[in-house]
Amino acid sequence: MISAGIDIGFEATKAVIMQDGKILGRAVGFSGGRKRKENAEKVFEAALADAGIAREAVEKVFATGKGMDDAVFADDHYSVTVALARGAAALCPEATMLYSLGADETLAVVLGEGGKVAEYAINEKCMAGIGSLLKYLAIRLGLSREEMGSLEPTDIRVNDGCVVMADQDVLSLLNNGVEAKKIASAVTTAMAYRAANVYNEITLPAPEKVALAGGLAGNGAFVRELEKVLSLSFTVPEDYLYICAAGAALLAAD
Amino acid sequence: MKGQIWETRPLESWARAKELRAIWQKDIERTDIVVGQGGMFVGDWQYAFPGISVVEDNPVGANMANRNEAFASECRLASEVRGWGREICGYHGNCWGAQWLGHQDDGSVFPYRKFTTPFPCVCDSHIKRGEQARDNAPIPRWTADFTMYLGDYDQEREKEMLEHRSYCGLKMINDIERVFGQKFDDEKMFALCRARDNIKQYQEKIVLLMAAKPAPLSVKDWYSFYTMGGLTRFAPEIMEKFWKDFLDEVQWRVDNKIAAVGNERYRWMEAHPPAWHFLKYYRYMEQYGAVCIGSQYTNYGNVQYEIKPDGTIADRDYPRYDPNMELDTREDAVRFMVGADARAPHHFKIDEYTRPYALNEFAKIYQVNGALFGLWRGGVGCTLTRKEQAMRLRREGYSVMFYEGSQPGDRTDLDEKRFIQALDTWMESQGLRKLTED
C-alpha cells in the first residue's frame, strides 16, 4: 500500500510518500500565511513528483502538525505526538526518546512498544517560538542558515526567560555594537536552556538514545548547546525533518 | 450515543435544583434586605438573621463567566481601570466590575453590599475579597483570622485555632446584631447546624459514590449541585430533604449501573475549578468516552478521603467537634459551624499533606486513568505544587496534561484552540480516538 503523510508546521510543511515502511519521496516547503491550503497542496504534489508516483496511486493521506486542518485533501489526521512516536519506530527504531525542536513547539516523547507514546511533554506558552526566533534573528542579523549552525560559543548572555525577552536583549546588544555572530550565539544558548525545560518535564526519561527531530535538529550550534545544558548526546537521524510526516503516513497504512 | 457501553438517563434531582436555584436568585435580588458579601462559615448562617442575605463573589463571578462572557469582560475592564489588575481573582474582577457598572448582566440593579464577611484564606488574593465593596462605600467588614502552621499535626494547636476562629465568628454575629439592629435567632441556628451536619454526610457519601464504575455523576453534573445549601441560602429542612433525595438517586444509579456518560471508557480528574467560561471542554472529552469524575476542589471540599491500612476508604483523621454535641448556646452553635477542622474549608490549598500528596490517593480511590491540571496565573486555582503533583502521578503510571490560562473566571490567556488541540494530543497518546470517527 502506498500512503502519504503531511506535517503542516508553523513555518514548514513536510510531506512524504511511503510504501512498506520506506520513504519513496519527500518534499518540504513554506507553510505560508494566508495561502496555507495552497502551499500544503504544492508540497504534497512535490513529494509525489519526488517519488515519481501519481496521486491516484496513494491510497490514504493522513495529516499532522499545527496546521493539519489545512490539508483539506487528507483522509484523517493525528496529533504530532502520536505521529512522531510512530515515525520514530520506523525511521530510528533504536531511539528511546524523541526530542522534537520546531519553529513553534518543543516536544519530548518517551517511546513505548510498537511506536506508542509512553510519556510526553510539550512546551508551555513561554517556551513557544524558539525555532521561529532563531530563523528571523538570522534574517535580521544577515546570517545564513549555515552560519547560524556553525556559531562558536560566546560569553555574552541574553535573557532566557522567553523569546520576547531574548529579543529585547538583542536590541540592546545591537545598540551597544556587539558583533552579530556573538549575539546570535548568545540567543542560541538561551533558547537551548528554554528547550531543555521540556526534556526536564519528563518523569521517566529514557536518555539511552535520544533522537532529534524538527528544523532545529539541523542547527549544529543549537544541538551542541542543548547537549551541554542537558549533559546528553543526541542522534540526528538522516530524515530528522520528516519523522512526523512519516509517522502520519505509517498511521495511514496501519 | 456513539460507542455507548452503559445505560444513562438525566438526573431527576436536576429539576428540583433548578427550581431552588431560581428561588435563591430572586431572593438575593430583594431590596428590602441587607445584603452582605462573603461567608464566615460554609453554610447559610445568615438564615438565622431574618433580613440578611449574604452573597459570595466567587459563584457570582463564575456564573457570569459561564453565562455571559462578553459582559464579564466589560466587568473585568471596569475593575482593571480601578486598579484591580488581572493578577487578582477573575471572580472578583467579574463581580465587582458589575458593582462599578451598577448592573448585572440582565440589566437589573447590582445588589450593593452593606457589609462584608470574607471567609479567611491563606492566599493574599482571596483575603482581598470584599475590599472592592468597601471601595464603593464605607461599610463594615468582619473576618476571622486564617489559622495555620507548618509542621506535624498538633492536636493542641488545632484546638486553639478552632477556639480562635469561633471567637471571631461569635464577635461577627454579635456585631451584626448591634450594627444592623437585627436579632440573631439562635434556635434557627441550632436547626441549621443539625441540618448542615446531615447535609455534609449526604454530600460525603455522594462524592464517594462518584468513584463507582461507571461514574453515576460527572463533575459537570456535580457543578450544578455542589453549592446548594452552602453558598445558596435556603431553609435547612428544604436543603436537607434535597440532599437526601439526591443521595438516594445517586445510590440508585450506582446500584443499577446508570452512567453519567454512556460511553465512559477513560476516567480523568482535575485539581482545581475549571475554566467556567469554557465548560464545553467536558463535553468535548466525552467524544472520546472520557469522563471527569471530580477534583480535589469539588470532591474534597468537605472530606479528605484516604485509603486506610485495612483497605477501606474513609475521611482523614482530624480533631473535630462531636457532631452530636449539645447546642445550648450561641457559642456552641458557632463552634459547631467552625467545625470539622481548623483549616476548613479548603484543605487542599494549604494542608501540607493534602496539597502535594493527596492526589495520588484520589487517583486510586476514583480509579482514574489520567489527570488534567490547569496552570493558572492567579485566583483560587493556584499553580503551586501542581507540577510536583503531576510528577508523582506520572511515576505511578497516570498520564497528566496541563493547560494554561489566567484563572477560572477570566478567559484572558486561555487559548481555546490550543487547549482543544492539547486535549486531542492527550487522548491520542492514550490510544483513544474520537468515538464519532470509529
mmCIF file of C-alpha atoms in Angstrom, chain A residues 66 69 76-79 81-82 117 119-120 122-126 201 203-204, chain B residues 375 387 391 394-395 401-402 404 413 415 417-418 421-422 425-426 428-429 433:
data_model
loop_
_atom_site.group_PDB
_atom_site.id
_atom_site.type_symbol
_atom_site.label_atom_id
_atom_site.label_comp_id
_atom_site.label_asym_id
_atom_site.label_seq_id
_atom_site.Cartn_x
_atom_site.Cartn_y
_atom_site.Cartn_z
ATOM 1 C CA LYS A 66 -0.416 22.534 13.967
ATOM 2 C CA ASP A 69 -6.698 21.170 9.061
ATOM 3 C CA ASP A 76 -7.705 11.818 8.543
ATOM 4 C CA HIS A 77 -5.287 13.383 10.972
ATOM 5 C CA TYR A 78 -3.284 12.590 14.084
ATOM 6 C CA SER A 79 -1.604 14.700 16.716
ATOM 7 C CA THR A 81 2.971 13.453 19.444
ATOM 8 C CA VAL A 82 1.446 10.246 18.151
ATOM 9 C CA VAL A 117 3.679 7.083 23.380
ATOM 10 C CA GLU A 119 5.088 9.698 28.132
ATOM 11 C CA TYR A 120 5.307 13.122 26.557
ATOM 12 C CA ILE A 122 5.119 19.845 25.334
ATOM 13 C CA ASN A 123 6.360 23.349 25.897
ATOM 14 C CA GLU A 124 4.257 25.894 27.691
ATOM 15 C CA LYS A 125 3.463 29.218 26.075
ATOM 16 C CA CYS A 126 6.517 30.927 27.495
ATOM 17 C CA GLU A 201 9.400 17.733 32.442
ATOM 18 C CA THR A 203 9.228 11.970 34.682
ATOM 19 C CA LEU A 204 10.563 8.721 33.296
ATOM 20 C CA LEU B 375 -1.773 26.251 35.258
ATOM 21 C CA LYS B 387 3.925 20.329 38.629
ATOM 22 C CA MET B 391 5.393 14.127 38.512
ATOM 23 C CA ARG B 394 3.226 10.100 36.340
ATOM 24 C CA ARG B 395 5.556 7.935 38.393
ATOM 25 C CA MET B 401 -1.864 17.005 30.874
ATOM 26 C CA PHE B 402 -1.545 20.729 31.560
ATOM 27 C CA GLU B 404 -2.586 27.394 30.721
ATOM 28 C CA ASP B 413 -4.883 33.951 28.102
ATOM 29 C CA ASP B 415 -6.173 29.823 24.066
ATOM 30 C CA LYS B 417 -7.987 26.216 20.133
ATOM 31 C CA ARG B 418 -4.642 25.313 21.655
ATOM 32 C CA GLN B 421 -5.586 20.523 20.317
ATOM 33 C CA ALA B 422 -3.811 19.617 23.532
ATOM 34 C CA THR B 425 -2.965 15.050 21.732
ATOM 35 C CA TRP B 426 -3.572 13.762 25.232
ATOM 36 C CA GLU B 428 -4.494 10.102 21.222
ATOM 37 C CA SER B 429 -1.411 9.485 23.361
ATOM 38 C CA ARG B 433 -9.738 8.276 19.004
#
